[in-house]
CSV table of C-alpha atoms in Angstrom, one decimal:
chain,number,residue,atom,x,y,z
A,1,MET,CA,4.1,188.6,189.2
A,2,ASN,CA,7.6,187.6,190.2
A,3,LEU,CA,8.5,184.0,189.7
A,4,PRO,CA,11.6,182.4,191.2
A,5,SER,CA,12.6,181.1,187.7
A,6,TYR,CA,11.7,181.7,184.1
A,7,HIS,CA,13.2,178.4,183.0
A,8,CYS,CA,11.3,175.6,181.4
A,9,VAL,CA,10.5,173.0,184.0
A,10,LEU,CA,9.9,170.3,181.3
A,11,CYS,CA,13.5,170.1,180.1
A,12,VAL,CA,17.0,169.9,181.6
A,13,GLN,CA,18.4,172.6,179.2
A,14,GLN,CA,17.5,175.5,181.5
A,15,GLU,CA,16.0,177.3,178.6
A,16,GLU,CA,13.9,180.4,179.2
A,17,GLU,CA,10.2,179.3,179.0
A,18,THR,CA,8.6,181.0,175.9
A,19,ILE,CA,5.6,179.8,174.1
A,20,GLN,CA,7.7,178.6,171.2
A,21,HIS,CA,10.1,176.7,173.5
A,22,LEU,CA,7.4,175.2,175.8
A,23,PHE,CA,5.2,173.8,173.1
A,24,PHE,CA,7.6,173.1,170.2
A,25,GLU,CA,11.4,173.3,171.0
A,26,CYS,CA,11.5,171.7,174.5
A,27,PRO,CA,12.7,168.0,174.2
A,28,PHE,CA,9.8,166.9,176.4
A,29,SER,CA,7.3,168.5,174.1
A,30,GLN,CA,9.0,167.2,171.0
A,31,ALA,CA,8.7,163.7,172.4
A,32,CYS,CA,5.0,164.3,172.9
A,33,TRP,CA,4.6,165.4,169.3
A,34,ILE,CA,6.7,162.5,168.0
A,35,PHE,CA,4.5,160.1,170.0
A,36,LEU,CA,1.4,161.6,168.2
A,37,GLY,CA,3.1,161.5,164.8
A,38,ILE,CA,3.1,165.3,164.4
A,39,GLN,CA,6.2,166.9,163.0
A,40,TRP,CA,6.7,170.6,163.3
A,41,ASN,CA,9.0,172.6,160.9
A,42,LEU,CA,10.4,175.1,163.4
A,43,SER,CA,12.0,177.2,160.6
A,44,LEU,CA,8.5,178.3,159.3
A,45,PRO,CA,6.4,181.1,160.7
A,46,PRO,CA,3.8,179.8,163.2
A,47,LEU,CA,0.8,179.7,160.8
A,48,ASP,CA,2.8,178.0,158.1
A,49,MET,CA,4.1,175.6,160.6
A,50,VAL,CA,0.6,174.5,161.6
A,51,ILE,CA,-0.7,174.4,158.0
A,52,THR,CA,2.3,172.2,156.9
A,53,SER,CA,2.0,169.9,159.8
A,54,ARG,CA,-1.8,169.5,159.2
A,55,GLU,CA,-1.2,168.6,155.6
A,56,ASN,CA,1.5,166.1,156.5
A,57,PHE,CA,-0.5,164.5,159.4
A,58,GLY,CA,-3.1,162.9,157.1
A,59,SER,CA,-6.1,162.8,159.5
A,60,THR,CA,-9.1,165.1,159.9
A,61,ILE,CA,-8.7,165.0,163.7
A,62,PHE,CA,-5.4,167.0,163.6
A,63,ARG,CA,-7.0,170.0,165.3
A,64,GLU,CA,-8.4,168.0,168.2
A,65,ILE,CA,-5.1,166.3,168.7
A,66,VAL,CA,-3.0,169.5,168.6
A,67,ILE,CA,-5.4,171.3,171.0
A,68,LEU,CA,-5.5,168.4,173.5
A,69,ALA,CA,-1.8,167.7,173.3
A,70,THR,CA,-1.0,171.4,173.9
A,71,TRP,CA,-3.5,171.5,176.8
A,72,SER,CA,-2.0,168.4,178.3
A,73,ILE,CA,1.6,169.8,178.0
A,74,TRP,CA,0.4,173.0,179.8
A,75,CYS,CA,-1.4,171.0,182.5
A,76,HIS,CA,1.7,168.8,183.1
A,77,ARG,CA,3.9,171.9,183.3
A,78,ASN,CA,1.5,173.3,185.9
A,79,SER,CA,1.4,170.1,187.9
A,80,ILE,CA,5.2,170.2,188.2
A,81,ILE,CA,5.3,173.9,189.2
A,82,PHE,CA,2.2,174.0,191.6
A,83,ASP,CA,1.8,170.4,192.8
A,84,ASN,CA,5.4,169.4,192.9
A,85,LYS,CA,4.8,166.5,190.5
A,86,ASN,CA,7.6,164.8,188.7
A,87,LEU,CA,8.3,165.2,185.0
A,88,SER,CA,6.8,162.1,183.4
A,89,PHE,CA,6.0,161.3,179.8
A,90,MET,CA,3.7,158.5,181.0
A,91,ALA,CA,1.7,161.0,183.1
A,92,TRP,CA,1.4,163.4,180.2
A,93,ARG,CA,0.3,160.6,177.9
A,94,ALA,CA,-2.3,159.4,180.5
A,95,SER,CA,-3.7,163.0,180.7
A,96,PHE,CA,-3.8,163.3,176.9
A,97,VAL,CA,-5.7,160.0,176.6
A,98,ARG,CA,-8.2,161.0,179.4
A,99,GLU,CA,-8.9,164.3,177.6
A,100,MET,CA,-9.3,162.6,174.3
A,101,ASP,CA,-11.7,160.1,175.9
A,102,LEU,CA,-13.8,163.1,177.0
A,103,VAL,CA,-13.9,164.4,173.5
A,104,THR,CA,-15.3,161.1,172.2
A,105,LEU,CA,-18.2,161.4,174.6
A,106,ARG,CA,-19.6,164.4,172.7
A,107,ALA,CA,-18.1,163.8,169.2
A,108,LYS,CA,-20.1,162.9,166.2
A,109,PRO,CA,-19.9,159.1,165.3
A,110,VAL,CA,-17.6,159.7,162.4
A,111,VAL,CA,-15.2,161.7,164.5
A,112,LYS,CA,-15.4,159.2,167.3
A,113,GLU,CA,-14.4,156.5,164.9
A,114,GLN,CA,-11.4,158.5,163.7
A,115,ILE,CA,-10.3,159.1,167.2
A,116,ASN,CA,-10.6,155.4,168.2
A,117,SER,CA,-8.7,154.4,165.1
A,118,PHE,CA,-6.0,156.9,165.9
A,119,PHE,CA,-5.3,155.1,169.2
A,120,GLU,CA,-5.2,151.6,167.6
């Protein structure tokens, strides 16, 4: 598949879009992680980066938050590329919150309580 550009659509730096850049190094993605209170040590290997961030996060719903945040970043990227949407932190945040609301519908009561307290 030939794409017109391999640059990250989420940032103005015109960086090549790699997994590492898209989800961790891009200023837009970094703003998403800061909003969620997750800090990534980019100098560590990926597995160590996740383990360290999980230990520092201090909540048992770390996995759910990381998966949904990453999914929301990916969906926002796709909406810019394929639907000509504008880059918007508020749109990303709304998508993340919607996805997390869906998780609470099927979560055990203790997890639902942790998710709800995370957003307070």
